[in-house]
Amino acid sequence: MTKNSNIFQGELSKSTVFLNKDIITPHYMPKKLPFREKQIEEMVSSLSNSLKNQKSDNLFIYGKTGTGKTSTTRFVLNQLKNFAEEQKASIETVYVNCRNYNSKYKVLSKIIANFYPEKEFTGFSSSFVYEKMTNFVEENNTQLIIALDEIDKLKELDDLIYSLTRANDELNKGGIGLIGISNQLTFKDKLDPRTKSSLCEKEMVFPPYNAEEIRAILNGRIKKAFKPETVEESAINLASAIASKESGDARTAVMLLLRAGEQADKNKTEKITDKEVQKARKKVEEQIIFDMISTLPEQEQLVLYTIANLTIHTKGVKRLGKENEKAMLLSGEIYDEYNKMAKNFEEKPVSQKWFGQYLTELNMYGLINSTISGKGQRGTARIIQLVFDPVQIKKTIEKELNR
Ligand SMILES: Nc1ncnc2c1ncn2[C@@H]1O[C@H](COP(=O)(O)OP(=O)(O)OP(=O)(O)O)[C@@H](O)[C@H]1O
Ligand SMILES: [Mg+2]
């Protein structure tokens, strides 16, 4: 090996279309959020009480995936925190993703870790941690704003919301305001009425983006993410059209361009054209499906898992489906199998009525196809067919359920 050649040298000198790849990843927090001005304004108004040291309204945010709920909330909380510092107002903001912190204890611990970053609180009880939190709020006369993102993932939701709401009645000083965020359509309807009325004092919907809006969002990020003139106009249009047609989801659009860029680098084309976007499409679609599955509530995952499992093992393919099609299953047989599965995973199975609701939702998300087959012994029988690869789906859900 000559003196100047290092094994990393080649990697650095490879040509690339990216200027700053980070900016076109879904995790990047953009500093500007076009088309969310109205939502930002509403959030500001409902949080503004905290600047007067009054409890802010609790807020429930709902919107489909990729509509900017997380980015907007984090942006607003950051702005609030900065402004409070300027104004010397005692405000604390905590963002919690309930997918990672999915129990009352985990959420409360995450909150106090914010107040006492140097201390370890593992091994204490929920009530100890709760008291630590309320003491901090009272002693510092703080308005605490807690954002619970992907709140549908919380296991002891009613209990947690009840505790946090009750805290406000008991506090002599300071207050606690909540922001709940979900992309689950029917989540609100499943809440205990008391939880619902406290959490949803105010509600906000984030609508899907249209193609025009997605194009503008992409253009805003492309300028900083890619080298000049590497992304063709028609490629941007195509990515926007795909993302808006499928879901109005900005994440899909961002990922399409990211993968298209990687494709261009791999093939050393130095340009992103329609061809690269088309290639990226399949990869992104797969990823979106599996991301979507992992955000489903556990019980719904279990229903889908049962369907995937039956699809793999049912010899009845010829019974109802065509030879090379996926098995067509009857809702009744899925329900029976689901009851067994629930036991295996130590989950309490839901009633037949809820089970039917889950099938409706899975159908709506495009994960299964459901058709009515007429009246059966146990009400309306439905024929169910899985849309995507059962083996992949099973693997994804196994990972989720064993967390
Ligand atoms: N108005 C916008 N301007 C710029 N980028 C946006 C905008 N809205 C969303 N994005 C980008 O789209 C992606 C998805 O946004 P975000 O994570 O906020 O969606 P979400 O509504 O929280 O979705 P989910 O329900 O799946 O959690 C992120 O990369 C975000 O930066
Ligand atoms: Mg989100």
mmCIF file with all atom_site columns, C-alpha atoms in Angstrom, residues 64-250:
data_model
loop_
_atom_site.group_PDB
_atom_site.id
_atom_site.type_symbol
_atom_site.label_atom_id
_atom_site.label_alt_id
_atom_site.label_comp_id
_atom_site.label_asym_id
_atom_site.label_entity_id
_atom_site.label_seq_id
_atom_site.pdbx_PDB_ins_code
_atom_site.Cartn_x
_atom_site.Cartn_y
_atom_site.Cartn_z
_atom_site.occupancy
_atom_site.B_iso_or_equiv
_atom_site.pdbx_formal_charge
_atom_site.auth_seq_id
_atom_site.auth_comp_id
_atom_site.auth_asym_id
_atom_site.auth_atom_id
_atom_site.pdbx_PDB_model_num
ATOM 1   C CA . LYS A 1 64  ? -52.903 10.913 9.104   1.00 0.00 ? 64  LYS A CA 1
ATOM 2   C CA . THR A 1 65  ? -49.295 9.819  8.968   1.00 0.00 ? 65  THR A CA 1
ATOM 3   C CA . GLY A 1 66  ? -46.791 12.298 7.507   1.00 0.00 ? 66  GLY A CA 1
ATOM 4   C CA . THR A 1 67  ? -49.003 15.348 7.905   1.00 0.00 ? 67  THR A CA 1
ATOM 5   C CA . GLY A 1 68  ? -46.490 17.163 10.093  1.00 0.00 ? 68  GLY A CA 1
ATOM 6   C CA . LYS A 1 69  ? -47.930 16.572 13.576  1.00 0.00 ? 69  LYS A CA 1
ATOM 7   C CA . THR A 1 70  ? -44.624 15.652 15.199  1.00 0.00 ? 70  THR A CA 1
ATOM 8   C CA . SER A 1 71  ? -42.552 18.295 13.403  1.00 0.00 ? 71  SER A CA 1
ATOM 9   C CA . THR A 1 72  ? -45.062 21.056 14.100  1.00 0.00 ? 72  THR A CA 1
ATOM 10  C CA . THR A 1 73  ? -45.453 20.162 17.767  1.00 0.00 ? 73  THR A CA 1
ATOM 11  C CA . ARG A 1 74  ? -41.710 20.017 18.341  1.00 0.00 ? 74  ARG A CA 1
ATOM 12  C CA . PHE A 1 75  ? -41.259 23.291 16.512  1.00 0.00 ? 75  PHE A CA 1
ATOM 13  C CA . VAL A 1 76  ? -43.924 25.046 18.599  1.00 0.00 ? 76  VAL A CA 1
ATOM 14  C CA . LEU A 1 77  ? -42.573 23.633 21.868  1.00 0.00 ? 77  LEU A CA 1
ATOM 15  C CA . ASN A 1 78  ? -39.067 24.806 20.974  1.00 0.00 ? 78  ASN A CA 1
ATOM 16  C CA . GLN A 1 79  ? -40.319 28.262 20.209  1.00 0.00 ? 79  GLN A CA 1
ATOM 17  C CA . LEU A 1 80  ? -42.255 28.333 23.477  1.00 0.00 ? 80  LEU A CA 1
ATOM 18  C CA . LYS A 1 81  ? -39.237 27.232 25.463  1.00 0.00 ? 81  LYS A CA 1
ATOM 19  C CA . ASN A 1 82  ? -37.007 29.864 23.835  1.00 0.00 ? 82  ASN A CA 1
ATOM 20  C CA . PHE A 1 83  ? -39.548 32.602 24.331  1.00 0.00 ? 83  PHE A CA 1
ATOM 21  C CA . ALA A 1 84  ? -40.111 31.622 27.953  1.00 0.00 ? 84  ALA A CA 1
ATOM 22  C CA . GLU A 1 85  ? -36.371 31.882 28.582  1.00 0.00 ? 85  GLU A CA 1
ATOM 23  C CA . GLU A 1 86  ? -36.326 35.360 27.076  1.00 0.00 ? 86  GLU A CA 1
ATOM 24  C CA . GLN A 1 87  ? -39.330 36.385 29.135  1.00 0.00 ? 87  GLN A CA 1
ATOM 25  C CA . LYS A 1 88  ? -38.008 34.693 32.261  1.00 0.00 ? 88  LYS A CA 1
ATOM 26  C CA . ALA A 1 89  ? -41.239 32.719 32.511  1.00 0.00 ? 89  ALA A CA 1
ATOM 27  C CA . SER A 1 90  ? -41.048 29.395 34.307  1.00 0.00 ? 90  SER A CA 1
ATOM 28  C CA . ILE A 1 91  ? -42.067 26.963 31.606  1.00 0.00 ? 91  ILE A CA 1
ATOM 29  C CA . GLU A 1 92  ? -40.902 23.413 31.018  1.00 0.00 ? 92  GLU A CA 1
ATOM 30  C CA . THR A 1 93  ? -41.738 21.475 27.885  1.00 0.00 ? 93  THR A CA 1
ATOM 31  C CA . VAL A 1 94  ? -41.336 17.732 27.554  1.00 0.00 ? 94  VAL A CA 1
ATOM 32  C CA . TYR A 1 95  ? -41.804 15.747 24.369  1.00 0.00 ? 95  TYR A CA 1
ATOM 33  C CA . VAL A 1 96  ? -42.451 12.045 24.881  1.00 0.00 ? 96  VAL A CA 1
ATOM 34  C CA . ASN A 1 97  ? -42.856 9.498  22.119  1.00 0.00 ? 97  ASN A CA 1
ATOM 35  C CA . CYS A 1 98  ? -45.119 6.884  23.677  1.00 0.00 ? 98  CYS A CA 1
ATOM 36  C CA . ARG A 1 99  ? -43.916 4.252  21.284  1.00 0.00 ? 99  ARG A CA 1
ATOM 37  C CA . ASN A 1 100 ? -40.679 4.234  23.267  1.00 0.00 ? 100 ASN A CA 1
ATOM 38  C CA . TYR A 1 101 ? -42.187 5.233  26.611  1.00 0.00 ? 101 TYR A CA 1
ATOM 39  C CA . ASN A 1 102 ? -45.342 3.156  26.644  1.00 0.00 ? 102 ASN A CA 1
ATOM 40  C CA . SER A 1 103 ? -46.278 2.923  30.326  1.00 0.00 ? 103 SER A CA 1
ATOM 41  C CA . LYS A 1 104 ? -47.258 5.404  33.007  1.00 0.00 ? 104 LYS A CA 1
ATOM 42  C CA . TYR A 1 105 ? -43.997 4.793  34.843  1.00 0.00 ? 105 TYR A CA 1
ATOM 43  C CA . LYS A 1 106 ? -41.858 5.255  31.742  1.00 0.00 ? 106 LYS A CA 1
ATOM 44  C CA . VAL A 1 107 ? -43.584 8.511  30.817  1.00 0.00 ? 107 VAL A CA 1
ATOM 45  C CA . LEU A 1 108 ? -43.306 9.965  34.315  1.00 0.00 ? 108 LEU A CA 1
ATOM 46  C CA . SER A 1 109 ? -39.644 8.932  34.543  1.00 0.00 ? 109 SER A CA 1
ATOM 47  C CA . LYS A 1 110 ? -38.922 10.562 31.212  1.00 0.00 ? 110 LYS A CA 1
ATOM 48  C CA . ILE A 1 111 ? -40.526 13.786 32.485  1.00 0.00 ? 111 ILE A CA 1
ATOM 49  C CA . ILE A 1 112 ? -38.505 13.981 35.674  1.00 0.00 ? 112 ILE A CA 1
ATOM 50  C CA . ALA A 1 113 ? -35.313 12.976 33.885  1.00 0.00 ? 113 ALA A CA 1
ATOM 51  C CA . ASN A 1 114 ? -35.767 16.335 32.201  1.00 0.00 ? 114 ASN A CA 1
ATOM 52  C CA . PHE A 1 115 ? -35.807 18.137 35.538  1.00 0.00 ? 115 PHE A CA 1
ATOM 53  C CA . TYR A 1 116 ? -32.973 16.202 37.157  1.00 0.00 ? 116 TYR A CA 1
ATOM 54  C CA . PRO A 1 117 ? -30.773 15.119 34.249  1.00 0.00 ? 117 PRO A CA 1
ATOM 55  C CA . GLU A 1 118 ? -27.926 14.024 36.485  1.00 0.00 ? 118 GLU A CA 1
ATOM 56  C CA . LYS A 1 119 ? -30.016 11.746 38.726  1.00 0.00 ? 119 LYS A CA 1
ATOM 57  C CA . GLU A 1 120 ? -31.028 8.126  38.241  1.00 0.00 ? 120 GLU A CA 1
ATOM 58  C CA . PHE A 1 121 ? -34.575 7.212  39.190  1.00 0.00 ? 121 PHE A CA 1
ATOM 59  C CA . THR A 1 122 ? -34.763 3.593  38.211  1.00 0.00 ? 122 THR A CA 1
ATOM 60  C CA . GLY A 1 123 ? -36.253 1.243  40.746  1.00 0.00 ? 123 GLY A CA 1
ATOM 61  C CA . PHE A 1 124 ? -38.630 3.776  42.300  1.00 0.00 ? 124 PHE A CA 1
ATOM 62  C CA . SER A 1 125 ? -42.390 3.396  42.250  1.00 0.00 ? 125 SER A CA 1
ATOM 63  C CA . SER A 1 126 ? -44.731 5.255  39.943  1.00 0.00 ? 126 SER A CA 1
ATOM 64  C CA . SER A 1 127 ? -46.110 7.257  42.860  1.00 0.00 ? 127 SER A CA 1
ATOM 65  C CA . PHE A 1 128 ? -42.616 8.321  43.921  1.00 0.00 ? 128 PHE A CA 1
ATOM 66  C CA . VAL A 1 129 ? -41.822 9.577  40.443  1.00 0.00 ? 129 VAL A CA 1
ATOM 67  C CA . TYR A 1 130 ? -45.204 11.270 40.236  1.00 0.00 ? 130 TYR A CA 1
ATOM 68  C CA . GLU A 1 131 ? -44.541 13.116 43.474  1.00 0.00 ? 131 GLU A CA 1
ATOM 69  C CA . LYS A 1 132 ? -41.099 14.183 42.271  1.00 0.00 ? 132 LYS A CA 1
ATOM 70  C CA . MET A 1 133 ? -42.778 15.702 39.250  1.00 0.00 ? 133 MET A CA 1
ATOM 71  C CA . THR A 1 134 ? -45.509 17.567 41.137  1.00 0.00 ? 134 THR A CA 1
ATOM 72  C CA . ASN A 1 135 ? -42.979 18.789 43.731  1.00 0.00 ? 135 ASN A CA 1
ATOM 73  C CA . PHE A 1 136 ? -40.812 20.205 41.004  1.00 0.00 ? 136 PHE A CA 1
ATOM 74  C CA . VAL A 1 137 ? -43.768 21.971 39.387  1.00 0.00 ? 137 VAL A CA 1
ATOM 75  C CA . GLU A 1 138 ? -44.893 23.433 42.697  1.00 0.00 ? 138 GLU A CA 1
ATOM 76  C CA . GLU A 1 139 ? -41.484 24.451 44.003  1.00 0.00 ? 139 GLU A CA 1
ATOM 77  C CA . ASN A 1 140 ? -40.597 26.234 40.782  1.00 0.00 ? 140 ASN A CA 1
ATOM 78  C CA . ASN A 1 141 ? -44.106 27.521 40.116  1.00 0.00 ? 141 ASN A CA 1
ATOM 79  C CA . THR A 1 142 ? -43.723 26.011 36.666  1.00 0.00 ? 142 THR A CA 1
ATOM 80  C CA . GLN A 1 143 ? -46.141 25.570 33.824  1.00 0.00 ? 143 GLN A CA 1
ATOM 81  C CA . LEU A 1 144 ? -45.290 22.133 32.524  1.00 0.00 ? 144 LEU A CA 1
ATOM 82  C CA . ILE A 1 145 ? -46.336 21.234 28.989  1.00 0.00 ? 145 ILE A CA 1
ATOM 83  C CA . ILE A 1 146 ? -46.223 17.528 28.170  1.00 0.00 ? 146 ILE A CA 1
ATOM 84  C CA . ALA A 1 147 ? -46.577 16.356 24.573  1.00 0.00 ? 147 ALA A CA 1
ATOM 85  C CA . LEU A 1 148 ? -47.526 12.684 24.323  1.00 0.00 ? 148 LEU A CA 1
ATOM 86  C CA . ASP A 1 149 ? -46.834 11.696 20.718  1.00 0.00 ? 149 ASP A CA 1
ATOM 87  C CA . GLU A 1 150 ? -48.254 8.427  19.366  1.00 0.00 ? 150 GLU A CA 1
ATOM 88  C CA . ILE A 1 151 ? -50.394 8.429  22.490  1.00 0.00 ? 151 ILE A CA 1
ATOM 89  C CA . ASP A 1 152 ? -52.364 5.428  21.225  1.00 0.00 ? 152 ASP A CA 1
ATOM 90  C CA . LYS A 1 153 ? -49.296 3.329  22.094  1.00 0.00 ? 153 LYS A CA 1
ATOM 91  C CA . LEU A 1 154 ? -49.677 4.030  25.819  1.00 0.00 ? 154 LEU A CA 1
ATOM 92  C CA . LYS A 1 155 ? -50.675 1.033  27.872  1.00 0.00 ? 155 LYS A CA 1
ATOM 93  C CA . GLU A 1 156 ? -52.071 2.796  30.937  1.00 0.00 ? 156 GLU A CA 1
ATOM 94  C CA . LEU A 1 157 ? -53.477 5.799  29.197  1.00 0.00 ? 157 LEU A CA 1
ATOM 95  C CA . ASP A 1 158 ? -56.593 6.353  31.335  1.00 0.00 ? 158 ASP A CA 1
ATOM 96  C CA . ASP A 1 159 ? -54.579 6.027  34.500  1.00 0.00 ? 159 ASP A CA 1
ATOM 97  C CA . LEU A 1 160 ? -51.858 8.422  33.334  1.00 0.00 ? 160 LEU A CA 1
ATOM 98  C CA . ILE A 1 161 ? -54.246 11.074 32.034  1.00 0.00 ? 161 ILE A CA 1
ATOM 99  C CA . TYR A 1 162 ? -56.286 10.840 35.207  1.00 0.00 ? 162 TYR A CA 1
ATOM 100 C CA . SER A 1 163 ? -53.166 11.330 37.354  1.00 0.00 ? 163 SER A CA 1
ATOM 101 C CA . LEU A 1 164 ? -51.905 14.262 35.324  1.00 0.00 ? 164 LEU A CA 1
ATOM 102 C CA . THR A 1 165 ? -55.305 15.953 35.336  1.00 0.00 ? 165 THR A CA 1
ATOM 103 C CA . ARG A 1 166 ? -55.777 15.348 39.033  1.00 0.00 ? 166 ARG A CA 1
ATOM 104 C CA . ALA A 1 167 ? -52.360 16.864 39.676  1.00 0.00 ? 167 ALA A CA 1
ATOM 105 C CA . ASN A 1 168 ? -53.727 20.217 38.529  1.00 0.00 ? 168 ASN A CA 1
ATOM 106 C CA . ASP A 1 169 ? -56.391 20.142 41.244  1.00 0.00 ? 169 ASP A CA 1
ATOM 107 C CA . GLU A 1 170 ? -53.818 19.356 43.892  1.00 0.00 ? 170 GLU A CA 1
ATOM 108 C CA . LEU A 1 171 ? -51.084 21.793 42.870  1.00 0.00 ? 171 LEU A CA 1
ATOM 109 C CA . ASN A 1 172 ? -50.905 25.008 44.874  1.00 0.00 ? 172 ASN A CA 1
ATOM 110 C CA . LYS A 1 173 ? -48.629 26.594 42.319  1.00 0.00 ? 173 LYS A CA 1
ATOM 111 C CA . GLY A 1 174 ? -47.844 25.928 38.672  1.00 0.00 ? 174 GLY A CA 1
ATOM 112 C CA . GLY A 1 175 ? -49.821 23.707 36.322  1.00 0.00 ? 175 GLY A CA 1
ATOM 113 C CA . ILE A 1 176 ? -49.683 20.900 33.802  1.00 0.00 ? 176 ILE A CA 1
ATOM 114 C CA . GLY A 1 177 ? -50.940 21.112 30.221  1.00 0.00 ? 177 GLY A CA 1
ATOM 115 C CA . LEU A 1 178 ? -51.169 18.142 27.872  1.00 0.00 ? 178 LEU A CA 1
ATOM 116 C CA . ILE A 1 179 ? -50.845 17.676 24.141  1.00 0.00 ? 179 ILE A CA 1
ATOM 117 C CA . GLY A 1 180 ? -51.927 14.263 22.856  1.00 0.00 ? 180 GLY A CA 1
ATOM 118 C CA . ILE A 1 181 ? -51.037 13.263 19.291  1.00 0.00 ? 181 ILE A CA 1
ATOM 119 C CA . SER A 1 182 ? -52.321 10.326 17.263  1.00 0.00 ? 182 SER A CA 1
ATOM 120 C CA . ASN A 1 183 ? -52.722 9.152  13.694  1.00 0.00 ? 183 ASN A CA 1
ATOM 121 C CA . GLN A 1 184 ? -55.210 6.443  14.636  1.00 0.00 ? 184 GLN A CA 1
ATOM 122 C CA . LEU A 1 185 ? -58.575 7.288  13.193  1.00 0.00 ? 185 LEU A CA 1
ATOM 123 C CA . THR A 1 186 ? -60.765 5.757  15.851  1.00 0.00 ? 186 THR A CA 1
ATOM 124 C CA . PHE A 1 187 ? -58.485 6.256  18.821  1.00 0.00 ? 187 PHE A CA 1
ATOM 125 C CA . LYS A 1 188 ? -60.564 8.998  20.415  1.00 0.00 ? 188 LYS A CA 1
ATOM 126 C CA . ASP A 1 189 ? -63.714 6.890  20.387  1.00 0.00 ? 189 ASP A CA 1
ATOM 127 C CA . LYS A 1 190 ? -62.025 4.168  22.374  1.00 0.00 ? 190 LYS A CA 1
ATOM 128 C CA . LEU A 1 191 ? -61.154 6.451  25.262  1.00 0.00 ? 191 LEU A CA 1
ATOM 129 C CA . ASP A 1 192 ? -62.851 6.325  28.600  1.00 0.00 ? 192 ASP A CA 1
ATOM 130 C CA . PRO A 1 193 ? -65.319 9.275  28.598  1.00 0.00 ? 193 PRO A CA 1
ATOM 131 C CA . ARG A 1 194 ? -63.524 10.957 31.487  1.00 0.00 ? 194 ARG A CA 1
ATOM 132 C CA . THR A 1 195 ? -60.113 10.661 29.786  1.00 0.00 ? 195 THR A CA 1
ATOM 133 C CA . LYS A 1 196 ? -61.621 11.932 26.571  1.00 0.00 ? 196 LYS A CA 1
ATOM 134 C CA . SER A 1 197 ? -63.148 15.018 28.096  1.00 0.00 ? 197 SER A CA 1
ATOM 135 C CA . SER A 1 198 ? -59.929 16.007 29.870  1.00 0.00 ? 198 SER A CA 1
ATOM 136 C CA . LEU A 1 199 ? -57.541 15.230 27.038  1.00 0.00 ? 199 LEU A CA 1
ATOM 137 C CA . CYS A 1 200 ? -59.652 16.688 24.244  1.00 0.00 ? 200 CYS A CA 1
ATOM 138 C CA . GLU A 1 201 ? -60.469 20.117 25.702  1.00 0.00 ? 201 GLU A CA 1
ATOM 139 C CA . LYS A 1 202 ? -59.365 21.402 22.333  1.00 0.00 ? 202 LYS A CA 1
ATOM 140 C CA . GLU A 1 203 ? -58.943 19.407 19.152  1.00 0.00 ? 203 GLU A CA 1
ATOM 141 C CA . MET A 1 204 ? -57.031 19.973 15.980  1.00 0.00 ? 204 MET A CA 1
ATOM 142 C CA . VAL A 1 205 ? -56.863 18.132 12.693  1.00 0.00 ? 205 VAL A CA 1
ATOM 143 C CA . PHE A 1 206 ? -53.827 18.083 10.405  1.00 0.00 ? 206 PHE A CA 1
ATOM 144 C CA . PRO A 1 207 ? -55.178 17.495 6.886   1.00 0.00 ? 207 PRO A CA 1
ATOM 145 C CA . PRO A 1 208 ? -53.203 15.578 4.232   1.00 0.00 ? 208 PRO A CA 1
ATOM 146 C CA . TYR A 1 209 ? -51.100 17.675 1.846   1.00 0.00 ? 209 TYR A CA 1
ATOM 147 C CA . ASN A 1 210 ? -52.055 17.991 -1.812  1.00 0.00 ? 210 ASN A CA 1
ATOM 148 C CA . ALA A 1 211 ? -49.561 17.542 -4.671  1.00 0.00 ? 211 ALA A CA 1
ATOM 149 C CA . GLU A 1 212 ? -48.915 21.270 -4.968  1.00 0.00 ? 212 GLU A CA 1
ATOM 150 C CA . GLU A 1 213 ? -48.104 21.563 -1.263  1.00 0.00 ? 213 GLU A CA 1
ATOM 151 C CA . ILE A 1 214 ? -45.856 18.534 -1.282  1.00 0.00 ? 214 ILE A CA 1
ATOM 152 C CA . ARG A 1 215 ? -43.968 19.954 -4.235  1.00 0.00 ? 215 ARG A CA 1
ATOM 153 C CA . ALA A 1 216 ? -43.381 23.203 -2.369  1.00 0.00 ? 216 ALA A CA 1
ATOM 154 C CA . ILE A 1 217 ? -42.271 21.311 0.759   1.00 0.00 ? 217 ILE A CA 1
ATOM 155 C CA . LEU A 1 218 ? -39.848 19.248 -1.297  1.00 0.00 ? 218 LEU A CA 1
ATOM 156 C CA . ASN A 1 219 ? -38.470 22.280 -3.115  1.00 0.00 ? 219 ASN A CA 1
ATOM 157 C CA . GLY A 1 220 ? -37.758 23.924 0.219   1.00 0.00 ? 220 GLY A CA 1
ATOM 158 C CA . ARG A 1 221 ? -35.629 20.971 1.284   1.00 0.00 ? 221 ARG A CA 1
ATOM 159 C CA . ILE A 1 222 ? -34.062 20.061 -2.045  1.00 0.00 ? 222 ILE A CA 1
ATOM 160 C CA . LYS A 1 223 ? -32.150 23.322 -2.306  1.00 0.00 ? 223 LYS A CA 1
ATOM 161 C CA . LYS A 1 224 ? -30.193 22.523 0.830   1.00 0.00 ? 224 LYS A CA 1
ATOM 162 C CA . ALA A 1 225 ? -30.037 18.761 0.502   1.00 0.00 ? 225 ALA A CA 1
ATOM 163 C CA . PHE A 1 226 ? -28.853 18.305 -3.093  1.00 0.00 ? 226 PHE A CA 1
ATOM 164 C CA . LYS A 1 227 ? -26.167 19.866 -5.225  1.00 0.00 ? 227 LYS A CA 1
ATOM 165 C CA . PRO A 1 228 ? -27.470 22.457 -7.705  1.00 0.00 ? 228 PRO A CA 1
ATOM 166 C CA . GLU A 1 229 ? -29.153 21.057 -10.799 1.00 0.00 ? 229 GLU A CA 1
ATOM 167 C CA . THR A 1 230 ? -28.975 17.434 -9.771  1.00 0.00 ? 230 THR A CA 1
ATOM 168 C CA . VAL A 1 231 ? -32.739 16.992 -9.303  1.00 0.00 ? 231 VAL A CA 1
ATOM 169 C CA . GLU A 1 232 ? -34.873 17.251 -12.416 1.00 0.00 ? 232 GLU A CA 1
ATOM 170 C CA . GLU A 1 233 ? -38.119 19.183 -12.206 1.00 0.00 ? 233 GLU A CA 1
ATOM 171 C CA . SER A 1 234 ? -40.113 16.244 -13.519 1.00 0.00 ? 234 SER A CA 1
ATOM 172 C CA . ALA A 1 235 ? -38.670 13.981 -10.817 1.00 0.00 ? 235 ALA A CA 1
ATOM 173 C CA . ILE A 1 236 ? -39.938 16.391 -8.150  1.00 0.00 ? 236 ILE A CA 1
ATOM 174 C CA . ASN A 1 237 ? -43.340 16.457 -9.811  1.00 0.00 ? 237 ASN A CA 1
ATOM 175 C CA . LEU A 1 238 ? -43.473 12.701 -9.963  1.00 0.00 ? 238 LEU A CA 1
ATOM 176 C CA . ALA A 1 239 ? -42.508 12.276 -6.312  1.00 0.00 ? 239 ALA A CA 1
ATOM 177 C CA . SER A 1 240 ? -45.144 14.836 -5.284  1.00 0.00 ? 240 SER A CA 1
ATOM 178 C CA . ALA A 1 241 ? -47.798 13.158 -7.382  1.00 0.00 ? 241 ALA A CA 1
ATOM 179 C CA . ILE A 1 242 ? -47.024 9.738  -5.920  1.00 0.00 ? 242 ILE A CA 1
ATOM 180 C CA . ALA A 1 243 ? -47.008 10.987 -2.331  1.00 0.00 ? 243 ALA A CA 1
ATOM 181 C CA . SER A 1 244 ? -50.189 13.013 -2.656  1.00 0.00 ? 244 SER A CA 1
ATOM 182 C CA . LYS A 1 245 ? -52.097 10.355 -4.519  1.00 0.00 ? 245 LYS A CA 1
ATOM 183 C CA . GLU A 1 246 ? -51.302 7.678  -2.019  1.00 0.00 ? 246 GLU A CA 1
ATOM 184 C CA . SER A 1 247 ? -51.648 9.485  1.256   1.00 0.00 ? 247 SER A CA 1
ATOM 185 C CA . GLY A 1 248 ? -50.910 13.211 1.215   1.00 0.00 ? 248 GLY A CA 1
ATOM 186 C CA . ASP A 1 249 ? -47.926 12.269 3.291   1.00 0.00 ? 249 ASP A CA 1
ATOM 187 C CA . ALA A 1 250 ? -44.804 14.457 3.312   1.00 0.00 ? 250 ALA A CA 1
#
